[in-house]
Short mmCIF file of C-alpha atoms in Angstrom, two decimals:
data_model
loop_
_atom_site.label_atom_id
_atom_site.label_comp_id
_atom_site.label_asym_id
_atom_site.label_seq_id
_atom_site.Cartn_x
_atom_site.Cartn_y
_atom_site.Cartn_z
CA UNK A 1 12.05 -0.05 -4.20
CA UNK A 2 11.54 -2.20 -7.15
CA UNK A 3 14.64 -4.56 -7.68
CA UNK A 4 14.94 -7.95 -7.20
CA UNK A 5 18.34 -8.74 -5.88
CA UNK A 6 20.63 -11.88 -6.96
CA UNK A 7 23.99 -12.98 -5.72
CA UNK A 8 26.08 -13.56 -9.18
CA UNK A 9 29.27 -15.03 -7.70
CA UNK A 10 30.58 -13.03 -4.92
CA UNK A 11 28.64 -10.01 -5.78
CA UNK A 12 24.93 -8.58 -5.36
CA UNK A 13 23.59 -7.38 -8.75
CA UNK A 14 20.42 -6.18 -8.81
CA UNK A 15 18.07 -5.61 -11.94
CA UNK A 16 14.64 -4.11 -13.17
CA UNK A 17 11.56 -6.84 -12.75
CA UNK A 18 8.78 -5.09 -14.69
CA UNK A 19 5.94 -7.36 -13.40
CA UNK A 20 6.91 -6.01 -9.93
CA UNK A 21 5.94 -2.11 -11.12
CA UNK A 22 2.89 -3.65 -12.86
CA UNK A 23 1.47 -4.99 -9.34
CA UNK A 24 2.36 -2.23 -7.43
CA UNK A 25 0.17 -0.25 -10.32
CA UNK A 26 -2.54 -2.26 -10.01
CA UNK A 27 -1.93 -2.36 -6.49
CA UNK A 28 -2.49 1.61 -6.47
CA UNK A 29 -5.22 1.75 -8.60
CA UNK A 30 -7.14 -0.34 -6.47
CA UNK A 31 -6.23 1.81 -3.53
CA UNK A 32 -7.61 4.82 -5.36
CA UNK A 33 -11.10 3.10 -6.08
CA UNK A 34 -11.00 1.45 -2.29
CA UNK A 35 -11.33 5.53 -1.08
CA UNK A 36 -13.61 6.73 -3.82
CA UNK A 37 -16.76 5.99 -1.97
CA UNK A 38 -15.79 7.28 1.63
CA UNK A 39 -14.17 10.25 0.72
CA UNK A 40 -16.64 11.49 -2.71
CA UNK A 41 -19.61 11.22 0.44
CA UNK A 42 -17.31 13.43 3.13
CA UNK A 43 -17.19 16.29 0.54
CA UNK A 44 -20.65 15.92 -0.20
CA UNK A 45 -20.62 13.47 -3.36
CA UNK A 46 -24.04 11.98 -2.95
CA UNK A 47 -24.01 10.46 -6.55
CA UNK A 48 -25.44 6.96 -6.62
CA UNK A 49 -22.79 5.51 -8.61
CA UNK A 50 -19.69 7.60 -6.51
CA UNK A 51 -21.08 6.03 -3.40
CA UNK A 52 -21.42 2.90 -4.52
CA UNK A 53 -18.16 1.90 -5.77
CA UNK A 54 -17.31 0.84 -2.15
CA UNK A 55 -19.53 -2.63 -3.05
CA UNK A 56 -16.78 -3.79 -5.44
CA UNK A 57 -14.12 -3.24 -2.71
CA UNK A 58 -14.71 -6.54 -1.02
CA UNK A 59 -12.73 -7.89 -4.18
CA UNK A 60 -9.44 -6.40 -3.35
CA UNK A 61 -10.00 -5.59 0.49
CA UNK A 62 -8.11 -8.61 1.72
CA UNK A 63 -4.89 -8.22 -0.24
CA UNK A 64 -4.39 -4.65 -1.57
CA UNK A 65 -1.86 -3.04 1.47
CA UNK A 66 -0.61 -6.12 2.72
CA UNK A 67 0.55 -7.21 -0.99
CA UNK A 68 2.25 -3.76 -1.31
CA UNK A 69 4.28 -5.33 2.11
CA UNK A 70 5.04 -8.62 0.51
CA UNK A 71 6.35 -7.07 -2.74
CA UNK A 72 8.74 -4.73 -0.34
CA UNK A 73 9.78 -8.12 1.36
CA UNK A 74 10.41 -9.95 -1.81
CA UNK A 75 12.53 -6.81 -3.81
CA UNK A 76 14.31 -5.49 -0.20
CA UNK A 77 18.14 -6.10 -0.12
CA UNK A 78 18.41 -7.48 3.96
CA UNK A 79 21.71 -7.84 3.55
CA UNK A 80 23.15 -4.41 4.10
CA UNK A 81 24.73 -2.78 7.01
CA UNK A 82 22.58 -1.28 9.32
CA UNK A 83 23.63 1.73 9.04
CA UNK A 84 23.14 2.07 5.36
CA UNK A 85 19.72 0.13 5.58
CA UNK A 86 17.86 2.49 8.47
CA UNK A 87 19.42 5.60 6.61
CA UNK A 88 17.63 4.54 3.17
CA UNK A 89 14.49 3.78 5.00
CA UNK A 90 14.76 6.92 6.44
CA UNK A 91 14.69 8.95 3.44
CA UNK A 92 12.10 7.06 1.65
CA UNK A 93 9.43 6.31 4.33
CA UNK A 94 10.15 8.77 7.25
CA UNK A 95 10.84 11.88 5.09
CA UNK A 96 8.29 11.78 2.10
CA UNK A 97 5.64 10.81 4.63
CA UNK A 98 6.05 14.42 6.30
CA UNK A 99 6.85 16.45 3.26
CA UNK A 100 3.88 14.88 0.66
CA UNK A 101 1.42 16.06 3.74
CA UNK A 102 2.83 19.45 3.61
CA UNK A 103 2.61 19.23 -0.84
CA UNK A 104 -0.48 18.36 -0.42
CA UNK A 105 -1.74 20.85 1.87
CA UNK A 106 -0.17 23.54 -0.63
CA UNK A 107 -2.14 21.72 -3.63
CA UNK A 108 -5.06 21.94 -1.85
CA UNK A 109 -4.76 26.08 -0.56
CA UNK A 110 -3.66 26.90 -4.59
CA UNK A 111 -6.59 24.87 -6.11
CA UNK A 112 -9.59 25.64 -3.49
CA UNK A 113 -8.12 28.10 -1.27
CA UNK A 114 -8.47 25.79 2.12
CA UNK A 115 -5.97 25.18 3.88
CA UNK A 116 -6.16 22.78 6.36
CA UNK A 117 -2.65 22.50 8.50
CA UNK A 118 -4.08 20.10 10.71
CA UNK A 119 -1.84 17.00 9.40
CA UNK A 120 1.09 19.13 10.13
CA UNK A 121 0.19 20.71 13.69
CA UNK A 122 3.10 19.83 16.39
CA UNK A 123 0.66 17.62 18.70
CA UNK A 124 0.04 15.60 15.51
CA UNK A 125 3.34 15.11 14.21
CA UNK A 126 4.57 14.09 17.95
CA UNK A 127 1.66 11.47 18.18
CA UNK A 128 1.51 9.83 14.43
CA UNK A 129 4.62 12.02 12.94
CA UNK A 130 2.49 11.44 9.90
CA UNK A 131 -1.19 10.78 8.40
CA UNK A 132 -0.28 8.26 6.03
CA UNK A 133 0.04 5.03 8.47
CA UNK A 134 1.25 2.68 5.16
CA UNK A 135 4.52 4.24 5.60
CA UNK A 136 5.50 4.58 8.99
CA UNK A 137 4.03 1.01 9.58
CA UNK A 138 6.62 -0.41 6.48
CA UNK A 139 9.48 1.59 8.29
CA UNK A 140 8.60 0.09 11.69
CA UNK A 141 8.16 -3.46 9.88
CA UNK A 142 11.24 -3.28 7.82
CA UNK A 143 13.02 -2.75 11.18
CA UNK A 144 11.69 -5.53 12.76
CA UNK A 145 12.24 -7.78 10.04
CA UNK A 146 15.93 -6.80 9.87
CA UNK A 147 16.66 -8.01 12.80
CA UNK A 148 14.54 -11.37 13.11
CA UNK A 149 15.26 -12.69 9.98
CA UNK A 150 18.99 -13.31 11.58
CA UNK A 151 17.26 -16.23 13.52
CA UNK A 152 18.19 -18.74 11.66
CA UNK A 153 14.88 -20.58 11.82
CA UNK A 154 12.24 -20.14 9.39
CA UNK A 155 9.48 -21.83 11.96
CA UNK A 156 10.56 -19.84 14.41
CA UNK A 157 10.36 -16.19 12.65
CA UNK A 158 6.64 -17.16 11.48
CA UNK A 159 5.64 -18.22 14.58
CA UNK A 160 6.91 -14.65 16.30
CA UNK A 161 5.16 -12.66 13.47
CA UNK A 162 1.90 -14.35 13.97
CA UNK A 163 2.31 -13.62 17.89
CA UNK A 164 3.17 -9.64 16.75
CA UNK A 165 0.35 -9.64 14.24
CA UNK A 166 -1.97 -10.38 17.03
CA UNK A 167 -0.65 -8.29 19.39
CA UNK A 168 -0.88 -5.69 16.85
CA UNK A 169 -4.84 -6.24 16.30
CA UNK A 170 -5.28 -6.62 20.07
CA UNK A 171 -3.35 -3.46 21.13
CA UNK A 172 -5.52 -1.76 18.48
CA UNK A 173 -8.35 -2.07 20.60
CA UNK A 174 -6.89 -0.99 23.73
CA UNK A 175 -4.67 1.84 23.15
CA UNK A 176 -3.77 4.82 20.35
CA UNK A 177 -1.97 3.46 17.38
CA UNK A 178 0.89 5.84 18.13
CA UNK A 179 3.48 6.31 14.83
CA UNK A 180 1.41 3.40 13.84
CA UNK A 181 3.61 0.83 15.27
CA UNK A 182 0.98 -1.53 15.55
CA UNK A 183 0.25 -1.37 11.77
CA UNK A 184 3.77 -2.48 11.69
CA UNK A 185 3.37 -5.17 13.44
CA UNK A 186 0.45 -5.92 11.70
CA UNK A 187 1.83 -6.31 8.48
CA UNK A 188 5.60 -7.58 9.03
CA UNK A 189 4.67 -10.66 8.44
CA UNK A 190 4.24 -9.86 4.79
CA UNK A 191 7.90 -8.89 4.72
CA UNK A 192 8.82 -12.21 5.18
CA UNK A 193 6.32 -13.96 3.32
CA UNK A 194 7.94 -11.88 0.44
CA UNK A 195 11.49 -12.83 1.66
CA UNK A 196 10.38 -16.47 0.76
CA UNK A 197 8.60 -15.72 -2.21
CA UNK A 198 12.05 -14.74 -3.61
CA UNK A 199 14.38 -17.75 -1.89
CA UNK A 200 12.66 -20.00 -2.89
CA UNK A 201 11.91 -18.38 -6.41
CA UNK A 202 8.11 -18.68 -7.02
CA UNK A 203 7.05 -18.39 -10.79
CA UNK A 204 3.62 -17.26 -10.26
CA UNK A 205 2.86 -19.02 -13.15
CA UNK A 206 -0.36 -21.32 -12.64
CA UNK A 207 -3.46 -20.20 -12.70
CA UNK A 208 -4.72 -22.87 -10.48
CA UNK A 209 -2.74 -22.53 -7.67
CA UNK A 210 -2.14 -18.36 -7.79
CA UNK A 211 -5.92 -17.48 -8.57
CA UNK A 212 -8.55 -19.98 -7.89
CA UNK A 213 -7.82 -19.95 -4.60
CA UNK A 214 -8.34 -16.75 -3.96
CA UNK A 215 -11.52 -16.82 -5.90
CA UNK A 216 -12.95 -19.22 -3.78
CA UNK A 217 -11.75 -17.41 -0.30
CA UNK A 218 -13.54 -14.30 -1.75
CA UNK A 219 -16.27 -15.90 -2.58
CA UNK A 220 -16.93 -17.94 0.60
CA UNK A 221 -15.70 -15.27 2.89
CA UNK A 222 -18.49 -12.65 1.18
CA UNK A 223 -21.42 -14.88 2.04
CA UNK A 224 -20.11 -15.77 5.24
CA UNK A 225 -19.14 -12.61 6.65
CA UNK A 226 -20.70 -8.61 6.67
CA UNK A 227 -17.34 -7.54 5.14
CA UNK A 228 -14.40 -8.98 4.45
CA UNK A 229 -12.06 -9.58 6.74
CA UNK A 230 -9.15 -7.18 6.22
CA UNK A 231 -6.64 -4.36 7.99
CA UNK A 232 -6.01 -1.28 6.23
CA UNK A 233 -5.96 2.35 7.84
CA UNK A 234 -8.36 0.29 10.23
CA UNK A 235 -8.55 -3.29 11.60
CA UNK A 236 -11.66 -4.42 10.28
CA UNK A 237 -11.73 -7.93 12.26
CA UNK A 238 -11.79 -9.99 14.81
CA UNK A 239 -8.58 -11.75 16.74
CA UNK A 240 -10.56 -15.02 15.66
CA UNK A 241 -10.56 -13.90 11.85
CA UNK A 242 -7.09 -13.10 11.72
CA UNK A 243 -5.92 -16.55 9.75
CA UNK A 244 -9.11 -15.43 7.37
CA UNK A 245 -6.85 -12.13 6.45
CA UNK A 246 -3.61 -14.48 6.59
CA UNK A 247 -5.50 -16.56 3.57
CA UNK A 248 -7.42 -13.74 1.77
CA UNK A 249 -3.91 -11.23 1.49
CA UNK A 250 -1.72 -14.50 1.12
CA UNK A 251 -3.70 -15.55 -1.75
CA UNK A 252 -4.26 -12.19 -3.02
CA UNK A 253 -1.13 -11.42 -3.38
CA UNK A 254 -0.50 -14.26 -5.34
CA UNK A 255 -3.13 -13.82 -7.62
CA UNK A 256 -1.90 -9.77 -8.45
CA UNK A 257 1.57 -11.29 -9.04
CA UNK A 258 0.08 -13.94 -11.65
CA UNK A 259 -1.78 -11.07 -13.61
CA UNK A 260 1.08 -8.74 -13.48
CA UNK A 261 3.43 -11.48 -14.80
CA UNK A 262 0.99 -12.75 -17.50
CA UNK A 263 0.45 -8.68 -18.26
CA UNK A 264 4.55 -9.04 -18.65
CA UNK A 265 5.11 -4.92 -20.10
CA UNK A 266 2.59 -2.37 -19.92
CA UNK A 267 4.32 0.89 -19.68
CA UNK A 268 1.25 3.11 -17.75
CA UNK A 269 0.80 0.49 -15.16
CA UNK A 270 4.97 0.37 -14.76
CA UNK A 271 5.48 4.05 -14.63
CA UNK A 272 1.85 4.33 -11.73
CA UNK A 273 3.80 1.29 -10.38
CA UNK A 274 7.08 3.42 -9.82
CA UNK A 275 5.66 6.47 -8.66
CA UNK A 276 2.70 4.62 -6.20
CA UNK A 277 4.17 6.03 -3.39
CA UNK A 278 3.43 9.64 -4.26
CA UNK A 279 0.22 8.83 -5.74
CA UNK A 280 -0.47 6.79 -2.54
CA UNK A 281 0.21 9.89 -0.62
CA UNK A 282 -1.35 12.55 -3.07
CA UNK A 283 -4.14 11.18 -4.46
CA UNK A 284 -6.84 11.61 -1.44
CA UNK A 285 -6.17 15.15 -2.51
CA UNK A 286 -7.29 15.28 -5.58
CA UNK A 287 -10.27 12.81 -4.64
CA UNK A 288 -11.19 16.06 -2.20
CA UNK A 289 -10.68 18.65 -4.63
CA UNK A 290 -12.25 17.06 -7.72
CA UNK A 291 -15.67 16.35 -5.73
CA UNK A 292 -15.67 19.27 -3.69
CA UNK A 293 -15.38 21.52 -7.24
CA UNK A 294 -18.34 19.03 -8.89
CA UNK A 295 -20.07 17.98 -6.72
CA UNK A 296 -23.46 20.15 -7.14
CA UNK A 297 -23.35 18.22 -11.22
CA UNK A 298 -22.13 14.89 -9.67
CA UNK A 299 -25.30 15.08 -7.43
CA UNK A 300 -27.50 15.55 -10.48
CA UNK A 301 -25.84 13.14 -13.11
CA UNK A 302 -27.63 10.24 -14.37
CA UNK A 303 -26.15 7.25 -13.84
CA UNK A 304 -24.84 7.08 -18.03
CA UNK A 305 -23.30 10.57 -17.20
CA UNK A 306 -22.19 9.46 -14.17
CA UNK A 307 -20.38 6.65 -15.57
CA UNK A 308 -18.54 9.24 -17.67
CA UNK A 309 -17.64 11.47 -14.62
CA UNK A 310 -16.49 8.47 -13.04
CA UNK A 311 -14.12 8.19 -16.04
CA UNK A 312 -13.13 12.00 -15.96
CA UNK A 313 -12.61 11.80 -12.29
CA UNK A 314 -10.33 8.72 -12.22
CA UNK A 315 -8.29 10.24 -15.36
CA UNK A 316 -7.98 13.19 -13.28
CA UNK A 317 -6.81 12.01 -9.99
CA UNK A 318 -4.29 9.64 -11.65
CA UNK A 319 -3.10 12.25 -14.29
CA UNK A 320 -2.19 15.17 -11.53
CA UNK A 321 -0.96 12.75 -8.85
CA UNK A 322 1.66 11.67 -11.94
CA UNK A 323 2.12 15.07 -12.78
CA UNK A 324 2.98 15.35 -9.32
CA UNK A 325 5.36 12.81 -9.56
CA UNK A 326 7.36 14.00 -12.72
CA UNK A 327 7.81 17.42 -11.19
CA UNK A 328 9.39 15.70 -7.72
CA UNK A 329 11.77 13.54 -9.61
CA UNK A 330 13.72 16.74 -10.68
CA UNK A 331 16.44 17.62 -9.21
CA UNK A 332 15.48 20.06 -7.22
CA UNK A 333 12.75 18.40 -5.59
CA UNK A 334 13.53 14.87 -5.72
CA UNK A 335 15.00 15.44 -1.70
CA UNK A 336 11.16 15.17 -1.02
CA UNK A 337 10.45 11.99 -2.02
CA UNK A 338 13.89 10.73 -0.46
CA UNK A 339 16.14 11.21 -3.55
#
């Protein structure tokens, strides 16, 4: 969801912000160049240059999910009933997170002929319901957040989301990460950070306060530390580094939402923007299939040629994860992405 949401009067109007879909496609794009690396090497990509994208990730690592959480905090309409809210989230979290693992098992048994069901066996589904944690962790958040923004005490709901967030990383350590609940709590405090990002109506408009500091956190924290401290499908810290991923995906975020409002319009990076949920859910797909098809030439590429299957492949995975998306906003298909 995309709008930012005004009172005008006595009513709630809500309109298009186009700097929002620009971060959340730059947002995605990083997300597809985070997994390049991991997944090109566990369908046996050993090309130099395929394997080492991962050394750029420390860029983005810190902000790139929990942004996607702050944006959802800072567009998200609180104010509904209940009833209506949960029922919404239902049908865009809960139900696209089930039926984009089943599309994409389909893709992958037309285009290769393997078909791997095991995202969709029953003791699965009862443990995690689904693989992609991003969106049963931003349904278990948004719930949260519903609820504890009615204290009205902004001290108070920060201090409790710091408390969950640790908890969160602790219970990570200690027990399964059923439904990913702990992801939730993780990450709720993003919610509200976005909550106050629209009250009190930041502009995102100086460069010194929305990217230099992130610069320098990136900087310092890469000589400093192995990696980055950051949580994505993992929790890649310690407790004690938790205020380091506070800072780095704080001042992340604000850096993506300077460059997206200083981009202004760019309609590719709108339209990925729109549709990053399906291409969030799709796209380790067509990672798989593109390097398991190439991957005897990928291995044997020098690294100009590689540069230019690096261009093919990201052209590729982008351009059928869209695809994807224009055939599942028609109307006879749009019930799977909650429609």
């Amino acid at each position: 969801m995309v709008e930012k949401y005004e009172i005008m009067g006595n009513q709630l109007s809500k309109q298009r912000l186009h700097y929002i879909d620009i971060a959340k496609g730059l947002l995605i794009f990083t997300v597809i160049v985070g997994h390049i690396s991991d997944w090109s090497s566990q369908n046996g990509v050993t090309n130099e240059l395929f394997v080492n994208v991962s050394k750029i990730n420390f860029t983005f690592t810190s902000f790139f999910m929990a942004a996607f959480f702050a944006i959802t905090g800072y567009c998200t309409n609180f104010n509904k009933a209940y009833k209506q809210y949960v029922w919404s989230d239902i049908k865009s979290l809960i139900v696209p997170s089930v039926t984009l693992v089943v599309l994409a098992i389909g893709i992958n048994y037309l285009l290769t002929g393997i078909l791997d069901t095991s995202g969709i066996r029953p003791h699965h589904l009862i443990r995690f319901i689904s693989s992609h944690w991003f969106l049963l962790a931003l349904f278990w958040a948004k719930q949260i957040h519903y609820f504890v923004r009615r204290i009205n005490n902004k001290y108070i709901i920060l201090f409790l989301y710091i408390i969950f967030s640790f908890l969160g990383c602790f219970l990570n350590n200690v027990v399964k990460d059923y439904y990913w609940m702990q992801h939730g709590l993780d990450f709720v405090l993003f919610l509200f950070i976005g909550e106050l990002m629209k009250s009190y109506d930041f502009k995102f408009d100086r460069f010194v306060w929305c990217v230099i500091p992130y610069v320098i956190y990136v900087g310092i924290a890469y000589l400093l530390f192995p990696k980055i401290p950051h949580i994505a499908a993992g929790v890649d810290l310690e407790l004690w580094q938790l205020p380091l991923f506070y800072i780095g995906a704080i001042t992340g975020t604000f850096m993506i939402m300077y460059i997206s409002k200083k981009l202004n319009t760019n309609r590719f990076l709108e339209y990925l923007g729109r549709q990053s949920l399906i291409v969030y859910c799709l796209h380790f797909t067509f990672i798989g299939i593109f390097c398991r098809t190439f991957k005897c030439s990928l291995n044997s590429m020098n690294m100009n040629e590689s540069v230019l299957a690096l261009i093919i492949f990201l052209a590729f995975v982008i351009g059928m994860c869209l695809l994807c998306a224009w055939l599942l906003n028609k109307k006879y298909l749009k019930w799977m992405i909650g429609k």
